[in-house]
Amino acid sequence: MKSILLIGQSNMAGRGYLTDVPPIYNERIEMLRNGRWQMMAEPIHFDREVAGVGPAASFASAWTQKHPTEKIGLIPCAEGGSSIDEWGADQPLTRHALTEAKFAMESSELIGILWHQGENDSLNGRYKAYEEKLTRVFEHFRKELALPELPIIVGQLPDFLGKQGFGLSATEFKEINQEMAKVVAKLDHCYLVSAEKLTANPDGIHINAKSQRQFGLRYYEAFANQNNVLSPLSDEDERLAEIYGRETTKNEKIYLLSRDFALGKIDFQQFMERFGAVQ
Amino acid sequence: MKSILLIGQSNMAGRGYLTDVPPIYNERIEMLRNGRWQMMAEPIHFDREVAGVGPAASFASAWTQKHPTEKIGLIPCAEGGSSIDEWGADQPLTRHALTEAKFAMESSELIGILWHQGENDSLNGRYKAYEEKLTRVFEHFRKELALPELPIIVGQLPDFLGKQGFGLSATEFKEINQEMAKVVAKLDHCYLVSAEKLTANPDGIHINAKSQRQFGLRYYEAFANQNNVLSPLSDEDERLAEIYGRETTKNEKIYLLSRDFALGKIDFQQFMERFGAVQ
């Protein structure tokens, strides 16, 4: 089994509305819970009650399409509102993410980090120190995980920032994006992902669910091809349609039936009848 | 700041429907997220997508009523479906819960453990080894946390088990309850909480939301008075009415406004107007 560490702030944790996109269930995609693996269900993160759709589910779906016999596990450690300073070496977020990654690595091979952060540093000239700080974050994770060549995929900040709602204060996102690009250019095995044409929630700061699904495909493209993805992919809609159209397996059907029964959506007789009918 | 560790299986994690009871928000109740504290919002646990109301929110509310100037933090580490063997010393659930507790203890004083487990061991004569296994679990946590007198509050299994739905297989819950009582009688600072008159979700195994609120009050009563609570409290409804009727503070109002804006329930103009009006 392979695994991926998810770190950064809210747009990595995910704030897309779950009801805006088709759900993704896939018995070959798991998520870390209490130091163990469970089948993935969104929200993958739980840093806030508003956690929703992030880029990881479509990333993992694209991965499983190319690795039809393997499993992938997601390690959710992004934290809403966190600044680059809160990802310093001695900070709780960093130490906790390393702890979670090490639990995951007891039963999986860590093959990459997905990173998205910077909204919180897009003001007051903070970009001037960003390149140095971000470099230190990536070097620290690789060192502590003893994986000096671990691929790190870095999503850019979307250009809807600085315009409305909670996004208003993020006036220097372009400067942060420039600093990010410098880090990616400087470090080996580090790739940039375009946030071009992504759309915001009404709050003006969070990427909406449909755009997060697209963003996840771009993250996967950068990861798979080991190069920067500097513009939207030409076939994002088609790829998502393929992911949504995937046939549900027997194990997934049983999971969904059990969930519906636990939530009181079907009664025990319906559960047993449908369970008996699962192929 | 004080803190409480939550361990066991699904009825400690909570499966009560969030929509069945009034929500609890209280800026003096926090929960551990990514190794740090956030204001509590239910579900506190996130072990499964069906996580909901457990006993911890009303426990913490009762605690804050008696400690009007202090904060309490909840450490969610219960795992749905876990057996007593999965809480052995070398198991991931145990090692992970200890790790989480230690993050919490960097900034709080751990003052107790709430435990609820046993449905998964209520069959096939497993109760015969339960006393010994449960004793070892409690001794291990106290030893590893270097708190040999840490209070542990143990909830009994409800008597709706063994009758319907997913509860059908838990035929030996009475035997498990007897073994639990032996452990509590044997260990110092260990107290029993009655599950009498609690009601199930339609699935026949999970305690419903209203009953979980009552159960939490009983847990608190055992914790506060350092003795067993062997029957329902006479004033559970009145105490819950007092918790639900508590006045919302300025910080809580701002939190709830920000949440509603993030979820798209109000627009930015409404957010700003209401924000300006918050007292």
Coordinates of C-alpha atoms in Angstrom, one line a residue:
Chain A
M1 CA 0.0 0.0 0.0
K2 CA 1.1 3.5 -0.8
S3 CA 0.3 6.7 1.1
I4 CA 0.2 10.5 0.6
L5 CA 0.6 13.2 3.3
L6 CA -1.8 16.2 3.0
I7 CA -0.5 19.4 4.7
G8 CA -1.2 23.1 4.4
Q9 CA -4.2 25.3 5.2
S10 CA -7.9 25.2 4.5
N11 CA -7.9 24.7 0.8
M12 CA -5.9 21.5 1.3
A13 CA -8.1 20.4 4.2
G14 CA -11.1 21.1 1.8
R15 CA -14.0 23.5 2.1
G16 CA -15.9 22.6 -1.0
Y17 CA -19.5 21.7 -0.3
L18 CA -20.1 18.0 -0.2
T19 CA -23.5 18.4 -1.8
D20 CA -22.1 20.2 -4.9
V21 CA -20.3 17.2 -6.5
P22 CA -20.9 13.4 -6.8
P23 CA -19.4 11.5 -3.9
I24 CA -16.3 9.4 -4.3
Y25 CA -16.1 5.9 -2.7
N26 CA -13.4 3.5 -3.7
E27 CA -12.3 0.5 -1.7
R28 CA -8.8 1.1 -2.9
I29 CA -8.6 4.6 -1.4
E30 CA -8.3 4.7 2.3
M31 CA -7.7 7.5 4.9
L32 CA -5.9 7.5 8.3
R33 CA -8.1 7.4 11.4
N34 CA -6.8 6.8 14.9
G35 CA -3.5 5.6 13.4
R36 CA -5.2 3.0 11.2
W37 CA -6.7 2.9 7.7
Q38 CA -10.4 3.2 6.9
M39 CA -12.1 3.4 3.5
M40 CA -12.1 7.0 2.4
A41 CA -15.3 9.1 2.9
E42 CA -15.3 12.8 2.5
P43 CA -14.6 15.0 4.4
I44 CA -11.2 13.4 4.7
H45 CA -10.1 16.2 7.0
F46 CA -11.8 17.1 10.2
D47 CA -9.9 20.2 11.3
R48 CA -13.1 22.2 11.4
E49 CA -16.8 21.4 11.3
V50 CA -16.9 23.2 7.9
A51 CA -14.4 20.7 6.3
G52 CA -15.6 19.4 2.9
V53 CA -14.2 18.6 -0.5
G54 CA -10.4 19.1 -1.0
P55 CA -8.1 18.0 -3.8
A56 CA -7.2 14.6 -2.3
A57 CA -10.2 12.5 -3.4
S58 CA -9.9 13.1 -7.1
F59 CA -6.0 12.9 -6.8
A60 CA -6.4 9.5 -5.3
S61 CA -9.0 8.4 -7.9
A62 CA -6.7 9.4 -10.7
W63 CA -3.9 7.4 -9.0
T64 CA -6.0 4.2 -8.7
Q65 CA -6.9 4.4 -12.4
K66 CA -3.2 4.1 -13.2
H67 CA -2.5 1.5 -10.5
P68 CA -5.4 -0.9 -10.9
T69 CA -4.3 -3.5 -8.4
E70 CA -2.9 -1.2 -5.6
K71 CA -4.3 0.7 -2.7
I72 CA -3.5 4.3 -1.7
G73 CA -4.0 5.9 1.8
L74 CA -4.5 9.6 2.5
I75 CA -3.0 11.2 5.7
P76 CA -5.1 14.3 6.5
C77 CA -3.0 16.9 8.4
A78 CA -3.9 20.2 6.9
E79 CA -5.1 22.9 9.3
G80 CA -7.5 25.8 8.4
G81 CA -6.0 29.3 8.8
S82 CA -2.5 28.1 9.5
S83 CA 0.4 30.4 8.5
I84 CA 3.8 29.4 7.2
D85 CA 5.2 30.1 10.6
E86 CA 2.8 27.5 12.1
W87 CA 4.5 24.9 9.9
G88 CA 7.9 25.6 11.5
A89 CA 10.0 22.7 12.8
D90 CA 9.1 23.0 16.5
Q91 CA 5.4 23.8 15.9
P92 CA 2.6 21.4 17.0
L93 CA 1.1 21.1 13.4
T94 CA 4.5 19.9 12.1
R95 CA 5.2 17.5 14.9
H96 CA 1.7 16.1 14.8
A97 CA 1.8 15.7 11.0
L98 CA 5.1 13.8 11.3
T99 CA 3.6 11.6 14.0
E100 CA 0.6 10.8 11.8
A101 CA 2.8 10.1 8.8
K102 CA 4.9 7.7 10.9
F103 CA 1.8 5.7 12.0
A104 CA 0.8 5.5 8.3
M105 CA 4.3 4.4 7.4
E106 CA 4.0 1.3 9.7
S107 CA 1.8 -0.2 7.0
S108 CA 2.4 1.8 3.8
E109 CA 5.1 3.4 1.7
L110 CA 4.9 7.2 1.7
I111 CA 5.2 8.3 -1.9
G112 CA 4.4 12.0 -1.8
I113 CA 3.2 15.2 -0.1
L114 CA 0.4 17.4 -1.4
W115 CA 0.9 21.0 -0.1
H116 CA -1.4 24.0 -0.3
Q117 CA -0.8 27.0 1.8
G118 CA -0.3 30.8 1.6
E119 CA -3.6 32.6 1.8
N120 CA -2.7 33.5 5.4
D121 CA 0.6 35.0 4.4
S122 CA -0.7 37.0 1.5
L123 CA -0.6 40.4 3.2
N124 CA 1.7 42.9 5.0
G125 CA 4.8 42.0 3.0
R126 CA 5.1 38.5 4.5
Y127 CA 6.0 37.2 1.0
K128 CA 9.5 38.6 1.5
A129 CA 10.4 35.8 3.9
Y130 CA 8.2 33.1 2.3
E131 CA 10.7 31.5 0.0
E132 CA 13.1 30.8 2.9
K133 CA 10.4 29.6 5.3
L134 CA 8.7 27.3 2.7
T135 CA 12.1 25.8 1.8
R136 CA 12.8 25.0 5.4
V137 CA 9.3 23.4 5.9
F138 CA 9.9 21.0 2.9
E139 CA 13.5 20.2 3.9
H140 CA 12.4 19.5 7.5
F141 CA 9.6 17.1 6.5
R142 CA 12.0 15.2 4.1
K143 CA 14.7 15.0 6.8
E144 CA 12.4 13.8 9.6
L145 CA 10.7 11.2 7.4
A146 CA 14.1 10.1 6.2
L147 CA 12.9 10.5 2.6
P148 CA 15.3 13.1 1.1
E149 CA 13.8 12.7 -2.4
L150 CA 10.1 12.6 -1.4
P151 CA 8.0 14.3 -4.1
I152 CA 6.2 17.4 -3.0
I153 CA 3.4 18.8 -5.1
V154 CA 2.7 22.5 -4.5
G155 CA -0.6 24.1 -5.5
Q156 CA -0.6 27.7 -6.4
L157 CA -3.0 30.2 -4.8
P158 CA -6.1 30.9 -7.0
D159 CA -6.6 34.3 -8.6
F160 CA -10.0 34.9 -7.1
L161 CA -8.2 36.0 -3.9
G162 CA -8.1 39.6 -2.9
K163 CA -11.5 40.4 -4.3
Q164 CA -14.3 39.6 -1.9
G165 CA -15.5 38.2 1.4
F166 CA -12.9 36.4 3.5
G167 CA -10.6 36.6 0.5
L168 CA -10.3 40.4 0.7
S169 CA -7.3 40.4 3.0
A170 CA -5.2 38.1 0.7
T171 CA -4.0 41.0 -1.4
E172 CA -0.5 39.7 -2.0
F173 CA -1.3 36.2 -3.3
K174 CA 0.6 36.9 -6.6
E175 CA 3.7 37.6 -4.7
I176 CA 3.3 34.4 -2.7
N177 CA 2.8 32.5 -5.9
Q178 CA 6.1 33.9 -7.2
E179 CA 7.9 32.8 -4.1
M180 CA 6.4 29.3 -4.3
A181 CA 7.7 29.1 -7.9
K182 CA 11.2 29.9 -6.7
V183 CA 11.1 27.1 -4.1
V184 CA 9.9 24.6 -6.7
A185 CA 12.6 25.7 -9.1
K186 CA 15.3 25.3 -6.5
L187 CA 14.3 22.0 -4.8
D188 CA 14.5 18.6 -6.6
H189 CA 11.4 16.5 -6.9
C190 CA 9.2 19.5 -6.2
Y191 CA 6.4 20.4 -8.7
L192 CA 4.1 23.3 -9.2
V193 CA 0.3 23.1 -9.9
S194 CA -1.7 25.8 -11.5
A195 CA -4.8 27.2 -9.8
E196 CA -5.9 28.9 -13.0
K197 CA -9.7 29.1 -13.6
L198 CA -10.6 27.6 -10.2
T199 CA -13.8 29.1 -8.7
A200 CA -14.5 30.2 -5.1
N201 CA -17.2 29.4 -2.6
P202 CA -19.3 32.5 -1.9
D203 CA -16.8 33.3 1.0
G204 CA -14.3 34.4 -1.6
I205 CA -11.4 32.4 -0.1
H206 CA -12.2 28.7 -0.4
I207 CA -12.0 26.7 -3.6
N208 CA -15.4 25.2 -4.4
A209 CA -16.1 21.5 -4.7
K210 CA -16.1 21.2 -8.5
S211 CA -12.8 23.2 -8.8
Q212 CA -11.2 21.1 -6.0
R213 CA -12.0 18.0 -8.0
Q214 CA -10.2 19.6 -11.0
F215 CA -7.3 20.8 -8.8
G216 CA -6.8 17.2 -7.6
L217 CA -6.4 16.0 -11.2
R218 CA -3.8 18.6 -11.8
Y219 CA -1.9 17.6 -8.6
Y220 CA -2.0 14.0 -9.9
E221 CA -0.7 15.0 -13.3
A222 CA 2.3 16.8 -11.7
F223 CA 2.9 13.9 -9.5
A224 CA 2.6 11.2 -12.2
N225 CA 4.7 13.1 -14.8
Q226 CA 7.2 14.7 -12.3
N227 CA 6.8 18.1 -13.8
N228 CA 5.0 21.4 -13.3
V229 CA 1.4 21.7 -14.4
L230 CA 1.2 25.4 -15.4
S231 CA -2.3 25.5 -16.8
P232 CA -5.6 23.6 -16.6
L233 CA -5.7 20.2 -18.2
S234 CA -7.6 20.0 -21.4
D235 CA -9.8 17.0 -20.4
E236 CA -10.7 17.7 -16.7
D237 CA -14.4 17.2 -17.2
E238 CA -14.0 14.0 -19.1
R239 CA -11.6 12.6 -16.5
L240 CA -14.0 13.5 -13.7
A241 CA -16.9 11.9 -15.6
E242 CA -14.9 8.7 -15.8
I243 CA -14.2 8.8 -12.0
Y244 CA -17.9 9.4 -11.2
G245 CA -19.0 6.7 -13.6
R246 CA -16.9 4.0 -12.1
E247 CA -18.9 0.9 -11.1
T248 CA -19.5 0.4 -7.4
T249 CA -17.9 -2.8 -6.0
K250 CA -19.6 -5.3 -3.7
N251 CA -17.6 -4.1 -0.7
E252 CA -18.5 -0.5 -1.4
K253 CA -22.2 -1.4 -1.8
I254 CA -22.1 -3.1 1.6
Y255 CA -20.4 -0.1 3.1
L256 CA -23.0 2.3 1.7
L257 CA -25.9 0.1 2.9
S258 CA -24.5 -0.1 6.4
R259 CA -24.0 3.6 6.4
D260 CA -27.6 4.2 5.3
F261 CA -28.8 1.8 8.0
A262 CA -26.7 3.5 10.7
L263 CA -28.1 6.9 9.7
G264 CA -31.6 5.6 9.8
K265 CA -32.2 6.1 6.1
I266 CA -33.3 2.5 5.6
D267 CA -34.8 0.1 8.2
F268 CA -33.4 -3.3 9.1
Q269 CA -35.7 -5.2 6.8
Q270 CA -34.6 -3.0 3.8
F271 CA -31.0 -3.4 4.9
M272 CA -31.2 -7.2 4.9
E273 CA -33.1 -7.4 1.6
R274 CA -30.6 -5.1 -0.1
F275 CA -27.7 -6.8 1.5
G276 CA -29.0 -10.1 0.2
A277 CA -29.2 -8.7 -3.3
V278 CA -25.7 -7.2 -3.4
Q279 CA -23.6 -8.7 -6.1
Chain B
M1 CA -6.8 24.2 31.1
K2 CA -7.9 20.7 31.9
S3 CA -8.4 17.8 29.5
I4 CA -10.2 14.5 29.2
L5 CA -9.3 11.5 27.1
L6 CA -12.1 9.7 25.2
I7 CA -11.5 6.0 24.3
G8 CA -13.5 2.9 23.5
Q9 CA -15.7 2.0 20.6
S10 CA -18.6 3.6 18.7
N11 CA -20.8 4.6 21.5
M12 CA -18.0 6.7 23.0
A13 CA -17.1 8.1 19.5
G14 CA -20.8 9.0 19.2
R15 CA -23.5 7.9 16.7
G16 CA -26.4 10.0 17.9
Y17 CA -28.0 12.0 15.1
L18 CA -26.8 15.6 15.3
T19 CA -30.3 16.8 14.1
D20 CA -32.1 15.1 17.0
V21 CA -30.8 17.4 19.8
P22 CA -29.9 21.1 20.3
P23 CA -26.3 21.8 19.4
I24 CA -23.8 22.6 22.1
Y25 CA -21.2 25.4 21.5
N26 CA -19.3 26.7 24.5
E27 CA -16.0 28.7 24.1
R28 CA -14.8 27.0 27.3
I29 CA -15.1 23.6 25.7
E30 CA -12.4 22.7 23.2
M31 CA -11.4 19.6 21.2
L32 CA -8.0 18.4 20.0
R33 CA -7.4 18.9 16.2
N34 CA -4.0 18.3 14.6
G35 CA -2.3 18.4 18.1
R36 CA -3.9 21.8 19.0
W37 CA -7.2 23.0 20.5
Q38 CA -10.2 24.3 18.7
M39 CA -13.6 25.2 20.0
M40 CA -15.7 22.1 20.3
A41 CA -18.2 21.4 17.5
E42 CA -20.0 18.0 17.2
P43 CA -19.1 15.5 15.9
I44 CA -16.1 15.6 18.2
H45 CA -14.9 12.2 16.8
F46 CA -14.3 11.6 13.1
D47 CA -13.5 7.9 13.2
R48 CA -16.3 7.3 10.6
E49 CA -18.5 9.5 8.4
V50 CA -21.5 8.4 10.6
A51 CA -19.9 10.0 13.7
G52 CA -22.4 12.1 15.7
V53 CA -23.4 12.8 19.3
G54 CA -21.6 11.0 22.0
P55 CA -21.5 11.5 25.8
A56 CA -18.6 14.0 25.8
A57 CA -20.4 17.3 25.0
S58 CA -22.9 17.1 27.8
F59 CA -20.2 15.8 30.2
A60 CA -18.0 18.9 29.4
S61 CA -21.0 21.2 29.6
A62 CA -21.8 19.9 33.1
W63 CA -18.1 20.3 34.0
T64 CA -18.0 24.0 32.9
Q65 CA -21.1 24.7 35.0
K66 CA -19.1 23.7 38.1
H67 CA -15.9 25.4 36.9
P68 CA -17.1 28.8 35.7
T69 CA -13.7 30.3 35.0
E70 CA -11.9 27.3 33.5
K71 CA -11.6 25.6 30.1
I72 CA -11.8 21.9 29.4
G73 CA -10.4 20.1 26.3
L74 CA -11.7 16.8 24.8
I75 CA -9.3 14.3 23.2
P76 CA -11.2 12.1 20.7
C77 CA -9.6 8.7 20.3
A78 CA -12.5 6.2 20.3
E79 CA -12.8 3.9 17.3
G80 CA -16.0 2.3 16.0
G81 CA -16.1 -1.5 16.1
S82 CA -13.0 -1.9 18.2
S83 CA -12.6 -5.0 20.4
I84 CA -10.9 -5.1 23.8
D85 CA -8.0 -6.8 22.1
E86 CA -7.5 -3.8 19.8
W87 CA -6.9 -1.8 22.9
G88 CA -3.9 -3.9 23.9
A89 CA -0.6 -2.3 24.8
D90 CA 1.1 -2.7 21.4
Q91 CA -2.0 -1.9 19.3
P92 CA -2.2 1.1 17.0
L93 CA -5.3 2.5 18.7
T94 CA -3.6 2.5 22.1
R95 CA -0.3 3.9 20.8
H96 CA -2.2 6.6 18.8
A97 CA -4.4 7.6 21.8
L98 CA -1.3 7.9 24.0
T99 CA 0.3 10.1 21.4
E100 CA -2.8 12.4 21.1
A101 CA -3.0 12.6 24.9
K102 CA 0.6 13.7 25.1
F103 CA 0.0 16.4 22.6
A104 CA -2.9 17.6 24.7
M105 CA -0.8 17.4 27.9
E106 CA 1.7 19.9 26.4
S107 CA -0.9 22.6 27.1
S108 CA -3.4 21.0 29.6
E109 CA -3.7 18.9 32.7
L110 CA -5.2 15.5 31.9
I111 CA -7.8 14.9 34.6
G112 CA -9.7 11.8 33.5
I113 CA -10.6 9.1 30.9
L114 CA -14.1 8.4 29.7
W115 CA -14.3 4.8 28.5
H116 CA -17.2 2.9 26.7
Q117 CA -16.5 -0.4 25.0
G118 CA -17.8 -3.9 25.0
E119 CA -20.4 -4.4 22.4
N120 CA -17.8 -6.1 20.2
D121 CA -17.0 -8.6 22.9
S122 CA -20.5 -9.4 23.9
L123 CA -20.6 -12.8 22.1
N124 CA -18.9 -16.2 22.0
G125 CA -17.9 -16.3 25.6
R126 CA -15.4 -13.5 25.2
Y127 CA -16.5 -12.1 28.6
K128 CA -14.5 -14.8 30.3
A129 CA -11.2 -13.0 29.5
Y130 CA -12.7 -9.5 29.6
E131 CA -12.0 -8.6 33.3
E132 CA -8.3 -9.3 32.9
K133 CA -8.0 -7.6 29.5
L134 CA -9.8 -4.4 30.6
T135 CA -7.7 -4.2 33.8
R136 CA -4.6 -4.3 31.6
V137 CA -5.9 -1.6 29.3
F138 CA -6.5 0.8 32.2
E139 CA -3.2 0.0 34.0
H140 CA -1.3 0.5 30.7
F141 CA -2.9 4.0 30.0
R142 CA -2.2 5.1 33.6
K143 CA 1.4 3.9 33.4
E144 CA 2.2 5.4 30.0
L145 CA 0.7 8.7 31.0
A146 CA 2.6 8.6 34.3
L147 CA -0.7 9.3 36.1
P148 CA -1.2 6.2 38.3
E149 CA -4.3 7.7 40.0
L150 CA -6.0 9.1 36.8
P151 CA -9.8 8.8 37.3
I152 CA -11.4 6.4 34.7
I153 CA -15.1 6.5 34.2
V154 CA -16.6 3.4 32.7
G155 CA -20.0 3.4 31.1
Q156 CA -22.1 0.2 31.1
L157 CA -23.6 -1.4 28.0
P158 CA -27.2 -0.5 27.5
D159 CA -29.9 -3.1 27.8
F160 CA -31.4 -2.6 24.4
L161 CA -28.6 -4.7 23.0
G162 CA -29.1 -8.3 21.8
K163 CA -32.6 -7.5 20.5
Q164 CA -32.6 -6.1 17.0
G165 CA -30.6 -4.8 14.0
F166 CA -26.8 -4.6 14.4
G167 CA -27.4 -5.1 18.2
L168 CA -28.6 -8.7 17.6
S169 CA -25.1 -10.3 17.9
A170 CA -24.4 -8.6 21.3
T171 CA -26.1 -11.4 23.2
E172 CA -23.7 -11.4 26.2
F173 CA -23.8 -7.8 27.2
K174 CA -24.9 -8.6 30.7
E175 CA -21.9 -10.8 31.2
I176 CA -19.7 -8.0 29.9
N177 CA -21.3 -5.6 32.3
Q178 CA -20.6 -7.9 35.2
E179 CA -16.9 -8.1 34.3
M180 CA -16.8 -4.3 34.0
A181 CA -18.2 -4.0 37.5
K182 CA -15.5 -6.3 38.8
V183 CA -12.7 -4.1 37.3
V184 CA -14.2 -1.0 38.7
A185 CA -14.5 -2.6 42.2
K186 CA -10.9 -3.7 42.0
L187 CA -9.2 -0.6 40.7
D188 CA -8.9 2.7 42.7
H189 CA -10.3 5.9 41.1
C190 CA -12.4 3.9 38.7
Y191 CA -16.2 4.5 38.6
L192 CA -19.2 2.8 36.9
V193 CA -22.0 4.6 35.1
S194 CA -25.4 3.1 34.5
A195 CA -26.8 2.8 31.0
E196 CA -30.3 2.1 32.3
K197 CA -33.2 3.5 30.2
L198 CA -31.0 4.7 27.4
T199 CA -32.6 4.4 23.9
A200 CA -31.1 3.1 20.7
N201 CA -31.0 4.4 17.2
P202 CA -33.0 2.3 14.7
D203 CA -29.9 0.2 14.2
G204 CA -30.3 -1.4 17.6
I205 CA -26.7 -0.9 18.7
H206 CA -26.0 2.8 18.9
I207 CA -27.2 5.1 21.7
N208 CA -29.4 7.8 20.3
A209 CA -28.5 11.5 20.7
K210 CA -30.9 12.4 23.5
S211 CA -29.8 9.4 25.5
Q212 CA -26.1 10.3 24.9
R213 CA -26.7 13.7 26.4
Q214 CA -28.2 12.0 29.5
F215 CA -25.3 9.5 29.6
G216 CA -22.8 12.3 29.5
L217 CA -24.4 13.9 32.6
R218 CA -24.1 10.5 34.4
Y219 CA -20.5 10.3 33.4
Y220 CA -20.0 13.7 34.9
E221 CA -21.8 12.9 38.1
A222 CA -19.5 9.8 38.6
F223 CA -16.4 11.9 37.8
A224 CA -17.4 14.9 40.1
N225 CA -18.5 12.8 43.1
Q226 CA -15.9 10.0 42.6
N227 CA -18.4 7.3 43.0
N228 CA -20.5 4.9 40.9
V229 CA -23.7 6.1 39.3
L230 CA -25.9 3.0 39.3
S231 CA -29.2 4.5 38.0
P232 CA -30.4 7.4 35.9
L233 CA -30.2 10.8 37.6
S234 CA -33.5 12.2 38.7
D235 CA -33.0 15.6 37.0
E236 CA -31.4 14.8 33.7
D237 CA -34.0 16.7 31.7
E238 CA -33.7 19.8 33.8
R239 CA -30.0 19.8 33.6
L240 CA -30.0 19.4 29.9
A241 CA -32.5 22.3 29.6
E242 CA -30.1 24.4 31.6
I243 CA -27.2 23.5 29.2
Y244 CA -29.3 24.2 26.1
G245 CA -30.6 27.5 27.6
R246 CA -27.2 28.9 28.3
E247 CA -26.6 32.4 26.8
T248 CA -24.4 32.4 23.7
T249 CA -21.3 34.5 24.2
K250 CA -19.8 37.1 21.8
N251 CA -17.0 34.8 20.7
E252 CA -19.5 32.0 20.1
K253 CA -21.8 34.3 18.0
I254 CA -18.8 35.3 15.8
Y255 CA -17.9 31.6 15.4
L256 CA -21.4 30.7 14.3
L257 CA -21.7 33.6 11.9
S258 CA -18.3 32.8 10.3
R259 CA -19.4 29.1 10.0
D260 CA -22.7 30.1 8.3
F261 CA -20.9 32.4 5.9
A262 CA -18.3 29.7 5.1
L263 CA -21.2 27.3 4.4
G264 CA -22.9 29.8 2.2
K265 CA -26.0 30.1 4.4
I266 CA -25.6 33.9 4.6
D267 CA -23.9 36.3 2.2
F268 CA -21.1 38.7 2.9
Q269 CA -23.4 41.6 3.4
Q270 CA -25.5 39.7 5.9
F271 CA -22.3 38.5 7.6
M272 CA -21.0 42.0 8.0
E273 CA -24.3 43.4 9.2
R274 CA -24.7 40.6 11.8
F275 CA -21.1 40.8 12.8
G276 CA -21.5 44.5 13.4
A277 CA -24.5 43.8 15.6
V278 CA -22.8 41.1 17.8
Q279 CA -22.7 42.2 21.4

